């Protein structure tokens, strides 16, 4: 069984498009993350609660990483960020046992298995954080995202109609998938990703 990056430190993935390094998001990475976010189609960002193309949002994300509200990984090809994960938990809310997972891969690196690996890493991280329920949100047309999370045992829990609005003012439905961590842990073991 393989441990997650949070347990074992950075590791390199051999993908068809080249080597990709997985490591935690750390101070100093903000400019590279902004470059990554700015190159993504706006539609791929609509599932996020905040607009990560804005420097102040990425700065707030880094502060949340530092205080432990968010645990985030970056996927890097050379100096370039090509993917991210985040596990978001609000320990001061009435849902301290719930983690919200976010995964993003740059369009040119899709279809090589990176999204699946990042999702597994995020779930392993959330499990190690002691979270009991995981949620993930996406616009309903993100078929790859739905495929990735359903393969890990997540199932549809809610559909929020017209819940997000793009910059042109068009509304989109948001799907929320969720899963119980104990069941997800068993599926991660099947994928060879450990979650202590
Ligand atoms: C979701 C996302 C991270 C997937 O990244 P990726 O690197 O392309 O994912 P993978 O290469 O690991 O593919 C994952 C699975 O999705 C499937 N898939 C890919 N594109 C698909 C599509 N258009 N329709 C259906 N399935 C698709 C793949 O076949 C693969 O399944 P398999 O392992 O059974 O073959 C990426 O599409 C993305 O960043 N989307 C925008 C952000 C988003 O919506 N994130 C989800 C919210 S957390």
Coordinates of N, CA and C and ligand atoms in Angstrom, one line a residue:
X1 N 0.8 -1.2 0.0 CA 0.0 0.0 0.0 C 0.9 1.3 0.0
X2 N 0.6 2.3 -0.8 CA 1.4 3.5 -0.9 C 0.7 4.6 -0.1
X3 N 1.6 5.3 0.7 CA 1.0 6.4 1.5 C 0.8 7.7 0.6
X4 N 0.1 8.7 1.1 CA -0.2 9.9 0.4 C 1.0 10.8 0.5
X5 N 1.1 11.8 -0.4 CA 2.2 12.8 -0.4 C 2.3 13.5 1.0
X6 N 1.1 13.8 1.6 CA 1.2 14.4 2.9 C 1.9 13.6 3.9
X7 N 1.9 12.3 3.8 CA 2.6 11.4 4.7 C 4.1 11.2 4.3
X8 N 4.3 11.1 3.1 CA 5.7 10.6 2.6 C 6.5 11.7 2.0
X9 N 5.9 12.9 1.7 CA 6.7 13.9 1.0 C 6.5 13.9 -0.5
X10 N 7.2 14.8 -1.2 CA 7.0 14.9 -2.7 C 7.3 13.6 -3.4
X11 N 6.5 13.4 -4.5 CA 6.9 12.3 -5.4 C 6.6 12.7 -6.8
X12 N 7.3 12.0 -7.7 CA 7.2 12.3 -9.2 C 6.4 11.2 -9.9
X13 N 5.5 11.7 -10.7 CA 4.6 10.9 -11.5 C 5.1 10.8 -12.9
X14 N 5.2 9.6 -13.5 CA 5.6 9.5 -14.9 C 4.3 9.4 -15.7
X15 N 4.0 10.5 -16.3 CA 2.8 10.6 -17.2 C 3.1 10.6 -18.6
X16 N 2.2 10.3 -19.5 CA 2.5 10.3 -20.9 C 3.0 11.7 -21.4
X17 N 2.5 12.7 -20.7 CA 2.9 14.1 -21.1 C 4.2 14.6 -20.4
X18 N 4.9 13.7 -19.7 CA 6.1 14.1 -19.0 C 6.0 13.9 -17.5
X19 N 7.1 14.2 -16.8 CA 7.1 14.0 -15.3 C 6.4 15.1 -14.7
X20 N 5.6 14.8 -13.6 CA 4.9 15.8 -12.8 C 5.3 15.5 -11.3
X21 N 5.7 16.6 -10.7 CA 6.0 16.5 -9.2 C 4.8 16.9 -8.4
X22 N 4.5 16.0 -7.4 CA 3.4 16.3 -6.5 C 4.0 16.7 -5.2
X23 N 3.6 17.9 -4.7 CA 4.1 18.3 -3.4 C 3.1 19.3 -2.7
X24 N 3.3 19.6 -1.4 CA 2.3 20.5 -0.8 C 2.5 22.0 -1.4
X25 N 1.4 22.7 -1.4 CA 1.3 24.1 -1.8 C 2.0 24.9 -0.6
X26 N 3.0 25.7 -1.0 CA 3.8 26.4 0.1 C 4.0 27.8 -0.3
X27 N 4.4 28.6 0.8 CA 4.6 30.0 0.5 C 5.6 30.2 -0.6
X28 N 5.4 31.1 -1.5 CA 6.2 31.4 -2.6 C 5.7 30.8 -3.9
X29 N 4.6 29.9 -3.8 CA 4.0 29.3 -5.0 C 2.9 30.2 -5.5
X30 N 2.5 31.3 -4.9 CA 1.3 32.0 -5.2 C 1.3 32.5 -6.7
X31 N 2.5 33.0 -7.2 CA 2.5 33.5 -8.6 C 2.3 32.4 -9.6
X32 N 2.9 31.2 -9.3 CA 2.7 30.1 -10.2 C 1.2 29.6 -10.2
X33 N 0.6 29.6 -9.0 CA -0.8 29.2 -8.9 C -1.7 30.2 -9.7
X34 N -1.4 31.5 -9.6 CA -2.1 32.5 -10.3 C -2.0 32.3 -11.8
X35 N -0.8 32.0 -12.3 CA -0.5 31.7 -13.7 C -1.4 30.5 -14.2
X36 N -1.4 29.5 -13.3 CA -2.2 28.3 -13.6 C -3.7 28.6 -13.7
X37 N -4.2 29.3 -12.7 CA -5.7 29.7 -12.6 C -6.1 30.6 -13.8
X38 N -5.2 31.5 -14.1 CA -5.5 32.5 -15.2 C -5.6 31.8 -16.6
X39 N -4.9 30.6 -16.7 CA -4.9 30.0 -18.0 C -6.1 29.0 -18.2
X40 N -6.9 28.8 -17.1 CA -8.0 27.8 -17.1 C -9.2 28.5 -17.7
X41 N -10.0 27.7 -18.5 CA -11.3 28.3 -19.0 C -12.2 28.7 -17.8
X42 N -12.9 29.8 -17.9 CA -13.7 30.3 -16.7 C -14.7 29.2 -16.3
X43 N -15.2 28.4 -17.2 CA -16.2 27.4 -16.9 C -15.6 26.4 -15.9
X44 N -14.3 26.1 -16.0 CA -13.7 25.1 -15.1 C -13.5 25.6 -13.6
X45 N -13.8 26.9 -13.4 CA -13.6 27.5 -12.1 C -14.9 27.7 -11.3
X46 N -16.0 27.4 -12.0 CA -17.3 27.8 -11.5 C -17.7 27.0 -10.2
X47 N -17.1 25.8 -10.0 CA -17.4 25.0 -8.9 C -16.8 25.5 -7.6
X48 N -15.8 26.4 -7.8 CA -15.1 26.9 -6.6 C -16.0 28.0 -5.9
X49 N -15.8 28.1 -4.6 CA -16.6 29.2 -3.9 C -16.0 30.6 -4.2
X50 N -14.7 30.6 -4.5 CA -14.1 31.9 -4.8 C -13.3 31.9 -6.1
X51 N -13.1 33.0 -6.7 CA -12.4 33.2 -8.0 C -10.9 33.2 -7.8
X52 N -10.3 32.0 -8.1 CA -8.8 31.9 -7.8 C -7.9 32.5 -8.9
X53 N -8.5 33.3 -9.8 CA -7.7 34.1 -10.7 C -7.3 35.4 -10.1
X54 N -7.9 35.7 -8.9 CA -7.6 36.9 -8.2 C -6.5 36.7 -7.2
X55 N -5.5 37.6 -7.2 CA -4.3 37.5 -6.3 C -4.7 37.5 -4.8
X56 N -5.8 38.3 -4.5 CA -6.2 38.3 -3.0 C -6.8 37.0 -2.6
X57 N -7.4 36.3 -3.5 CA -8.0 35.0 -3.2 C -7.0 34.0 -3.0
X58 N -5.9 34.0 -3.9 CA -4.8 33.0 -3.7 C -4.0 33.3 -2.4
X59 N -3.9 34.6 -2.1 CA -3.3 35.0 -0.8 C -4.0 34.5 0.4
X60 N -5.4 34.6 0.3 CA -6.2 34.1 1.4 C -6.1 32.5 1.5
X61 N -6.1 31.9 0.3 CA -5.9 30.4 0.2 C -4.6 30.0 1.0
X62 N -3.5 30.8 0.7 CA -2.2 30.5 1.4 C -2.3 30.7 2.9
X63 N -3.1 31.7 3.3 CA -3.2 31.9 4.8 C -4.0 30.7 5.4
X64 N -5.0 30.2 4.6 CA -5.8 29.1 5.1 C -4.9 27.8 5.2
X65 N -4.0 27.7 4.2 CA -3.0 26.6 4.3 C -2.2 26.7 5.5
X66 N -1.7 27.9 5.8 CA -0.8 28.1 7.0 C -1.5 27.8 8.3
X67 N -2.8 28.2 8.3 CA -3.5 28.0 9.6 C -4.2 26.6 9.7
X68 N -4.1 25.8 8.6 CA -4.6 24.4 8.6 C -6.0 24.3 8.2
X69 N -6.7 25.4 7.8 CA -8.1 25.2 7.4 C -8.1 24.5 6.0
X70 N -7.1 24.7 5.2 CA -7.0 24.0 3.9 C -5.7 23.2 3.8
X71 N -5.8 22.0 3.4 CA -4.6 21.3 3.0 C -4.5 21.1 1.5
X72 N -3.5 21.6 0.9 CA -3.4 21.7 -0.6 C -2.2 21.1 -1.1
X73 N -2.3 20.4 -2.3 CA -1.2 19.9 -3.0 C -1.1 20.6 -4.4
X74 N 0.1 20.7 -4.9 CA 0.3 21.2 -6.3 C 0.9 20.1 -7.1
X75 N 0.6 20.1 -8.4 CA 1.2 19.2 -9.4 C 2.0 20.1 -10.3
X76 N 3.3 19.9 -10.4 CA 4.2 20.8 -11.1 C 4.9 20.1 -12.3
X77 N 4.9 20.7 -13.5 CA 5.7 20.3 -14.6 C 6.8 21.3 -14.7
X78 N 8.0 21.0 -14.3 CA 9.0 22.0 -14.2 C 8.5 23.1 -13.2
X79 N 8.6 24.4 -13.6 CA 8.2 25.4 -12.6 C 6.7 25.7 -12.7
X80 N 6.0 25.0 -13.7 CA 4.6 25.4 -14.0 C 3.6 24.5 -13.3
X81 N 2.7 25.2 -12.6 CA 1.6 24.4 -11.9 C 0.7 23.9 -13.0
X82 N 0.4 22.5 -12.9 CA -0.5 21.9 -13.9 C -1.7 21.2 -13.2
X83 N -1.7 21.3 -11.8 CA -2.9 20.8 -11.1 C -2.8 21.2 -9.7
X84 N -4.0 21.1 -9.0 CA -4.0 21.4 -7.6 C -5.1 20.5 -6.9
X85 N -4.9 20.3 -5.6 CA -6.0 19.8 -4.8 C -6.2 20.6 -3.6
X86 N -7.3 20.6 -3.0 CA -7.5 21.3 -1.7 C -8.6 20.4 -0.9
X87 N -8.3 20.3 0.3 CA -9.2 19.7 1.3 C -9.6 20.9 2.2
X88 N -10.8 21.3 2.3 CA -11.2 22.5 3.1 C -12.1 22.0 4.2
X89 N -11.7 22.4 5.4 CA -12.4 22.0 6.6 C -12.6 23.2 7.5
X90 N -13.8 23.5 8.0 CA -14.0 24.6 8.9 C -14.2 24.0 10.3
X91 N -13.1 24.0 11.1 CA -13.1 23.4 12.4 C -14.0 24.1 13.4
X92 N -14.4 25.4 13.1 CA -15.2 26.2 14.0 C -16.6 26.2 13.7
X93 N -17.0 25.4 12.6 CA -18.4 25.4 12.2 C -19.1 24.2 12.9
X94 N -20.4 24.0 12.6 CA -21.1 22.8 13.1 C -20.8 21.6 12.2
X95 N -19.9 21.7 11.3 CA -19.6 20.6 10.4 C -18.1 20.4 10.4
X96 N -17.5 20.3 11.6 CA -16.0 20.1 11.7 C -15.6 18.7 11.2
X97 N -16.5 17.8 11.0 CA -16.2 16.5 10.6 C -16.3 16.3 9.0
X98 N -16.7 17.4 8.4 CA -16.9 17.4 6.9 C -15.7 18.1 6.2
X99 N -15.3 17.5 5.1 CA -14.2 18.1 4.3 C -14.7 18.3 2.9
X100 N -14.5 19.5 2.3 CA -14.9 19.7 0.9 C -13.6 19.6 0.0
X101 N -13.7 18.8 -1.0 CA -12.5 18.5 -1.8 C -12.6 19.2 -3.1
X102 N -11.5 19.8 -3.6 CA -11.4 20.5 -4.9 C -10.2 19.9 -5.7
X103 N -10.4 19.6 -6.9 CA -9.3 19.1 -7.8 C -9.4 19.9 -9.1
X104 N -8.3 20.3 -9.6 CA -8.2 21.0 -10.9 C -7.0 20.6 -11.6
X105 N -7.1 20.3 -12.9 CA -6.0 19.9 -13.8 C -6.0 20.9 -15.0
X106 N -4.8 21.3 -15.5 CA -4.8 22.2 -16.6 C -5.2 21.4 -17.9
X107 N -5.9 22.1 -18.8 CA -6.5 21.4 -19.9 C -5.4 20.6 -20.7
X108 N -4.2 21.1 -20.9 CA -3.2 20.3 -21.7 C -2.7 19.1 -21.0
X109 N -3.0 18.9 -19.7 CA -2.5 17.7 -19.0 C -3.6 16.8 -18.7
X110 N -4.8 17.0 -19.2 CA -6.0 16.1 -18.9 C -5.9 14.8 -19.7
X111 N -6.6 13.8 -19.2 CA -6.7 12.6 -19.9 C -5.5 11.7 -19.7
X112 N -4.6 12.0 -18.8 CA -3.4 11.2 -18.5 C -3.5 10.5 -17.1
X113 N -4.6 10.6 -16.5 CA -4.7 10.0 -15.1 C -4.4 11.0 -14.0
X114 N -3.9 12.2 -14.3 CA -3.5 13.1 -13.2 C -4.7 13.5 -12.3
X115 N -5.9 13.7 -12.9 CA -7.1 14.1 -12.1 C -7.4 13.0 -11.1
X116 N -7.3 11.7 -11.6 CA -7.6 10.6 -10.7 C -6.6 10.5 -9.6
X117 N -5.4 10.7 -9.9 CA -4.3 10.6 -8.8 C -4.5 11.7 -7.8
X118 N -4.8 12.9 -8.3 CA -5.0 14.1 -7.3 C -6.2 13.8 -6.5
X119 N -7.3 13.3 -7.1 CA -8.5 13.0 -6.3 C -8.2 12.0 -5.2
X120 N -7.5 10.9 -5.5 CA -7.1 9.9 -4.5 C -6.2 10.5 -3.4
X121 N -5.3 11.4 -3.8 CA -4.5 12.1 -2.8 C -5.3 12.9 -1.9
X122 N -6.2 13.6 -2.4 CA -7.1 14.5 -1.6 C -7.9 13.7 -0.6
X123 N -8.4 12.6 -1.1 CA -9.3 11.7 -0.2 C -8.4 11.1 0.9
X124 N -7.2 10.7 0.5 CA -6.3 10.1 1.5 C -5.9 11.2 2.5
X125 N -5.7 12.4 2.1 CA -5.4 13.5 3.0 C -6.5 13.7 4.0
X126 N -7.7 13.8 3.4 CA -8.9 14.1 4.2 C -9.1 13.0 5.3
X127 N -8.9 11.7 4.9 CA -9.0 10.6 5.8 C -8.0 10.8 6.9
X128 N -6.7 11.1 6.5 CA -5.7 11.3 7.6 C -6.0 12.4 8.5
X129 N -6.8 13.4 8.0 CA -7.2 14.6 8.9 C -8.3 14.2 9.8
X130 N -8.8 12.9 9.7 CA -9.9 12.5 10.6 C -11.3 12.9 10.2
X131 N -11.4 13.4 9.0 CA -12.7 13.8 8.5 C -13.6 12.6 8.3
X132 N -14.9 12.8 8.5 CA -15.8 11.6 8.5 C -16.7 11.6 7.2
X133 N -17.0 12.8 6.7 CA -17.8 12.9 5.5 C -17.1 13.9 4.5
X134 N -17.1 13.5 3.2 CA -16.4 14.3 2.2 C -17.4 14.8 1.2
X135 N -17.3 16.0 0.8 CA -18.2 16.5 -0.3 C -17.3 17.0 -1.4
X136 N -17.9 17.0 -2.6 CA -17.2 17.6 -3.8 C -18.3 18.2 -4.7
X137 N -18.0 19.4 -5.2 CA -19.0 20.1 -6.0 C -18.5 20.3 -7.4
X138 N -19.4 20.3 -8.4 CA -19.0 20.5 -9.8 C -20.2 20.9 -10.6
X139 N -19.9 21.6 -11.7 CA -21.1 21.9 -12.6 C -21.4 20.6 -13.2
X140 N -22.7 20.4 -13.5 CA -23.2 19.1 -13.9 C -22.6 18.5 -15.2
X141 N -22.0 19.4 -16.0 CA -21.4 19.0 -17.3 C -19.9 18.5 -17.1
X142 N -19.4 18.5 -15.9 CA -18.0 18.1 -15.7 C -17.9 16.6 -15.6
X143 N -18.1 15.9 -16.8 CA -18.2 14.5 -16.8 C -17.0 13.8 -16.3
X144 N -15.8 14.3 -16.6 CA -14.6 13.7 -16.1 C -14.5 13.7 -14.5
X145 N -14.9 14.9 -14.0 CA -14.9 15.0 -12.5 C -15.9 14.0 -11.9
X146 N -17.1 13.9 -12.5 CA -18.1 13.0 -11.9 C -17.5 11.5 -12.0
X147 N -16.9 11.2 -13.2 CA -16.3 9.9 -13.3 C -15.2 9.6 -12.3
X148 N -14.4 10.6 -12.0 CA -13.3 10.4 -11.1 C -13.9 10.1 -9.7
X149 N -14.8 11.0 -9.2 CA -15.3 10.8 -7.9 C -16.2 9.7 -7.7
X150 N -17.0 9.3 -8.7 CA -17.8 8.1 -8.6 C -16.9 6.9 -8.5
X151 N -15.8 6.9 -9.2 CA -14.9 5.7 -9.1 C -14.3 5.6 -7.7
X152 N -14.3 6.6 -6.9 CA -13.8 6.6 -5.5 C -15.0 6.3 -4.6
X153 N -16.2 6.1 -5.1 CA -17.3 5.8 -4.2 C -18.2 6.9 -3.9
X154 N -17.9 8.1 -4.4 CA -18.8 9.3 -4.1 C -20.1 9.1 -4.9
X155 N -21.2 9.6 -4.4 CA -22.5 9.5 -5.1 C -23.2 10.9 -5.0
X156 N -24.1 11.2 -6.0 CA -24.8 12.4 -6.0 C -25.6 12.6 -4.7
X157 N -25.5 13.8 -4.1 CA -26.3 14.0 -2.9 C -27.3 15.2 -3.1
X158 N -26.9 16.2 -3.9 CA -27.8 17.3 -4.1 C -27.5 18.0 -5.5
X159 N -28.5 18.6 -6.0 CA -28.4 19.4 -7.2 C -28.9 20.8 -6.9
X160 N -28.0 21.8 -7.0 CA -28.4 23.2 -6.7 C -28.6 23.9 -8.0
X161 N -29.8 24.2 -8.3 CA -30.2 24.7 -9.6 C -29.8 26.2 -9.7
X162 N -29.2 26.6 -10.9 CA -28.9 28.0 -11.2 C -28.0 28.6 -10.0
X163 N -27.1 27.8 -9.5 CA -26.4 28.2 -8.3 C -25.2 29.0 -8.5
X164 N -24.6 28.9 -9.7 CA -23.4 29.8 -9.9 C -23.7 30.6 -11.2
X165 N -23.1 31.7 -11.3 CA -23.3 32.6 -12.4 C -21.9 32.9 -13.0
X166 N -21.7 32.7 -14.3 CA -20.4 33.1 -14.9 C -20.3 34.6 -15.2
X167 N -19.2 35.0 -15.7 CA -19.0 36.5 -15.8 C -19.9 37.1 -16.8
X168 N -20.4 36.2 -17.8 CA -21.4 36.7 -18.8 C -22.8 36.7 -18.2
X169 N -23.0 36.3 -17.0 CA -24.3 36.3 -16.3 C -25.1 35.0 -16.5
X170 N -24.5 34.0 -17.2 CA -25.3 32.8 -17.4 C -25.2 31.9 -16.1
X171 N -26.4 31.3 -15.8 CA -26.4 30.5 -14.6 C -26.2 29.0 -14.9
X172 N -25.6 28.3 -13.9 CA -25.3 26.9 -14.1 C -25.7 26.2 -12.8
X173 N -26.2 24.9 -13.1 CA -26.5 24.0 -12.0 C -25.2 23.5 -11.3
X174 N -25.2 23.2 -10.0 CA -24.1 22.7 -9.3 C -24.5 21.4 -8.7
X175 N -23.7 20.3 -9.0 CA -24.0 19.0 -8.3 C -23.1 18.9 -7.1
X176 N -23.6 18.3 -6.0 CA -22.8 17.9 -4.9 C -22.8 16.4 -4.7
X177 N -21.6 15.9 -4.7 CA -21.4 14.4 -4.5 C -20.8 14.3 -3.1
X178 N -21.1 13.2 -2.4 CA -20.5 13.0 -1.1 C -20.2 11.6 -0.8
X179 N -19.4 11.4 0.2 CA -19.2 10.0 0.6 C -18.7 9.9 2.1
X180 N -19.0 8.8 2.6 CA -18.6 8.4 4.0 C -17.2 7.9 3.9
X181 N -16.3 8.5 4.8 CA -14.9 8.2 4.7 C -14.5 6.8 4.9
X182 N -15.2 6.1 5.7 CA -14.8 4.7 6.0 C -14.9 3.9 4.7
X183 N -16.0 4.1 3.9 CA -16.2 3.4 2.7 C -15.2 3.8 1.6
X184 N -14.9 5.2 1.6 CA -13.9 5.6 0.6 C -12.6 5.0 0.9
X185 N -12.2 4.9 2.2 CA -10.9 4.4 2.6 C -10.7 3.0 2.0
X186 N -11.8 2.2 2.1 CA -11.7 0.8 1.5 C -11.4 0.9 0.0
X187 N -12.0 1.8 -0.7 CA -11.8 1.9 -2.1 C -10.4 2.4 -2.4
X188 N -9.9 3.4 -1.6 CA -8.5 3.8 -1.8 C -7.5 2.7 -1.7
X189 N -7.8 1.8 -0.7 CA -6.9 0.7 -0.5 C -6.8 -0.2 -1.8
X190 N -8.0 -0.3 -2.4 CA -8.1 -1.0 -3.7 C -7.2 -0.4 -4.8
X191 N -7.1 1.0 -4.7 CA -6.3 1.7 -5.7 C -4.8 1.7 -5.2
X192 N -4.5 1.2 -4.0 CA -3.1 1.2 -3.6 C -2.7 2.5 -2.9
X193 N -3.7 3.4 -2.5 CA -3.3 4.6 -1.8 C -3.7 4.4 -0.4
X194 N -2.8 4.6 0.5 CA -3.0 4.4 1.9 C -3.6 5.7 2.5
X195 N -4.4 5.5 3.5 CA -5.0 6.6 4.3 C -5.0 6.1 5.7
X196 N -4.0 6.6 6.5 CA -3.9 6.1 7.8 C -5.0 6.6 8.7
Ligands
LIG1 C1 -11.9 16.7 -13.3 C2 -10.5 16.8 -13.8 C3 -9.7 17.2 -12.6 C4 -10.1 15.5 -14.4 O1 -8.7 15.6 -14.7 P1 -8.0 14.6 -15.7 O2 -6.5 14.7 -15.4 O3 -8.4 14.7 -17.1 O4 -8.6 13.2 -15.2 P2 -8.1 11.7 -15.6 O5 -7.2 11.8 -16.8 O6 -7.6 11.1 -14.4 O7 -9.4 11.1 -16.0 C5 -10.3 10.7 -15.1 C6 -11.5 9.8 -15.6 O8 -12.4 10.7 -16.3 C7 -12.7 10.2 -17.5 N1 -13.0 11.3 -18.4 C8 -12.1 12.2 -18.9 N2 -12.7 13.1 -19.6 C9 -14.0 12.7 -19.7 C10 -15.2 13.2 -20.3 N3 -15.2 14.3 -21.0 N4 -16.4 12.5 -20.1 C11 -16.4 11.4 -19.4 N5 -15.3 10.9 -18.7 C12 -14.2 11.5 -18.9 C13 -11.4 9.4 -17.9 O9 -11.7 8.4 -18.9 C14 -11.0 8.8 -16.7 O10 -11.7 7.6 -16.4 P3 -11.0 6.2 -16.5 O11 -9.9 6.3 -15.4 O12 -12.1 5.3 -16.1 O13 -10.5 6.1 -17.8 C15 -10.4 17.9 -14.9 O14 -11.3 17.6 -15.9 C16 -10.7 19.3 -14.4 O15 -9.8 20.0 -13.8 N6 -11.9 19.8 -14.6 C17 -12.3 21.2 -14.2 C18 -12.4 21.3 -12.7 C19 -13.5 20.5 -12.1 O16 -14.6 20.5 -12.5 N7 -13.1 19.9 -11.0 C20 -14.0 19.0 -10.3 C21 -14.5 19.6 -9.0 S1 -13.5 19.0 -7.7

